[in-house]
Amino acid sequence: MIDQRFHGYYPILSTIQKDLFLEEFYQKGLLAVQRAYSL
């Protein structure tokens, strides 16, 4: 689902930028999910 949503951005970003972006995105997403479940 996430890959499909952001697939359009992949050609714009270089491989390194894409990896950093996805890593940061996933980390923020995991934190948000953890906070939601802990409430």
CSV table of N, CA and C in Angstrom, one decimal:
chain,number,residue,atom,x,y,z
A,1,MET,N,0.9,-1.2,0.0
A,1,MET,CA,0.0,0.0,0.0
A,1,MET,C,0.9,1.2,0.0
A,2,ILE,N,1.9,1.3,0.9
A,2,ILE,CA,2.8,2.4,0.9
A,2,ILE,C,3.6,2.5,-0.3
A,3,ASP,N,4.1,1.4,-0.9
A,3,ASP,CA,4.9,1.4,-2.1
A,3,ASP,C,4.0,2.0,-3.2
A,4,GLN,N,2.8,1.6,-3.3
A,4,GLN,CA,1.9,2.1,-4.4
A,4,GLN,C,1.7,3.6,-4.3
A,5,ARG,N,1.5,4.0,-3.0
A,5,ARG,CA,1.2,5.4,-2.8
A,5,ARG,C,2.4,6.3,-3.2
A,6,PHE,N,3.6,5.9,-2.9
A,6,PHE,CA,4.8,6.7,-3.1
A,6,PHE,C,5.5,6.3,-4.4
A,7,HIS,N,5.0,5.4,-5.2
A,7,HIS,CA,5.7,4.9,-6.4
A,7,HIS,C,6.0,6.0,-7.3
A,8,GLY,N,5.1,7.0,-7.4
A,8,GLY,CA,5.3,8.1,-8.4
A,8,GLY,C,6.5,9.0,-8.0
A,9,TYR,N,7.0,8.9,-6.8
A,9,TYR,CA,8.1,9.8,-6.4
A,9,TYR,C,9.4,9.1,-6.6
A,10,TYR,N,9.4,7.8,-6.8
A,10,TYR,CA,10.7,7.1,-7.0
A,10,TYR,C,11.6,7.6,-8.1
A,11,PRO,N,11.1,7.8,-9.3
A,11,PRO,CA,12.0,8.3,-10.4
A,11,PRO,C,12.6,9.6,-10.1
A,12,ILE,N,12.0,10.4,-9.2
A,12,ILE,CA,12.5,11.8,-8.9
A,12,ILE,C,13.7,11.7,-8.0
A,13,LEU,N,13.6,10.7,-7.0
A,13,LEU,CA,14.6,10.6,-6.0
A,13,LEU,C,15.7,9.7,-6.5
A,14,SER,N,17.0,10.0,-6.0
A,14,SER,CA,18.0,9.0,-6.3
A,14,SER,C,17.9,7.9,-5.3
A,15,THR,N,18.6,6.8,-5.6
A,15,THR,CA,18.5,5.6,-4.7
A,15,THR,C,18.8,5.9,-3.3
A,16,ILE,N,19.9,6.7,-3.0
A,16,ILE,CA,20.2,7.0,-1.6
A,16,ILE,C,19.2,7.9,-1.0
A,17,GLN,N,18.7,8.9,-1.7
A,17,GLN,CA,17.7,9.8,-1.2
A,17,GLN,C,16.4,9.0,-0.9
A,18,LYS,N,16.1,8.1,-1.8
A,18,LYS,CA,14.8,7.3,-1.6
A,18,LYS,C,15.0,6.4,-0.4
A,19,ASP,N,16.1,5.8,-0.2
A,19,ASP,CA,16.3,4.9,1.0
A,19,ASP,C,16.2,5.7,2.3
A,20,LEU,N,16.9,6.9,2.3
A,20,LEU,CA,16.8,7.8,3.5
A,20,LEU,C,15.4,8.2,3.8
A,21,PHE,N,14.7,8.6,2.7
A,21,PHE,CA,13.3,9.1,2.8
A,21,PHE,C,12.4,8.0,3.4
A,22,LEU,N,12.5,6.8,2.8
A,22,LEU,CA,11.7,5.7,3.3
A,22,LEU,C,12.1,5.3,4.7
A,23,GLU,N,13.3,5.3,5.0
A,23,GLU,CA,13.8,4.9,6.4
A,23,GLU,C,13.1,5.9,7.4
A,24,GLU,N,13.2,7.2,7.1
A,24,GLU,CA,12.7,8.2,8.0
A,24,GLU,C,11.2,8.0,8.1
A,25,PHE,N,10.5,7.8,6.9
A,25,PHE,CA,9.1,7.7,6.8
A,25,PHE,C,8.6,6.5,7.7
A,26,TYR,N,9.3,5.4,7.5
A,26,TYR,CA,8.9,4.2,8.2
A,26,TYR,C,9.1,4.3,9.7
A,27,GLN,N,10.2,5.0,10.1
A,27,GLN,CA,10.5,5.2,11.5
A,27,GLN,C,9.4,6.1,12.2
A,28,LYS,N,9.0,7.1,11.5
A,28,LYS,CA,8.0,8.0,12.0
A,28,LYS,C,6.7,7.3,12.0
A,29,GLY,N,6.4,6.5,11.0
A,29,GLY,CA,5.2,5.7,11.0
A,29,GLY,C,5.1,4.7,12.1
A,30,LEU,N,6.2,4.0,12.4
A,30,LEU,CA,6.3,3.0,13.5
A,30,LEU,C,6.0,3.7,14.8
A,31,LEU,N,6.6,4.9,15.0
A,31,LEU,CA,6.5,5.6,16.3
A,31,LEU,C,5.0,6.0,16.4
A,32,ALA,N,4.4,6.5,15.3
A,32,ALA,CA,3.0,6.9,15.4
A,32,ALA,C,2.1,5.7,15.7
A,33,VAL,N,2.4,4.6,15.1
A,33,VAL,CA,1.6,3.3,15.4
A,33,VAL,C,1.8,2.9,16.9
A,34,GLN,N,3.0,2.9,17.3
A,34,GLN,CA,3.3,2.5,18.7
A,34,GLN,C,2.6,3.5,19.7
A,35,ARG,N,2.6,4.8,19.4
A,35,ARG,CA,1.9,5.7,20.3
A,35,ARG,C,0.4,5.4,20.3
A,36,ALA,N,-0.1,5.2,19.1
A,36,ALA,CA,-1.6,4.9,19.0
A,36,ALA,C,-2.0,3.7,19.8
A,37,TYR,N,-1.2,2.6,19.7
A,37,TYR,CA,-1.5,1.4,20.4
A,37,TYR,C,-1.3,1.5,21.9
A,38,SER,N,-0.4,2.4,22.3
A,38,SER,CA,-0.1,2.5,23.8
A,38,SER,C,-1.1,3.4,24.5
A,39,LEU,N,-1.9,4.2,23.7
A,39,LEU,CA,-2.9,5.1,24.3
A,39,LEU,C,-4.1,4.3,24.8
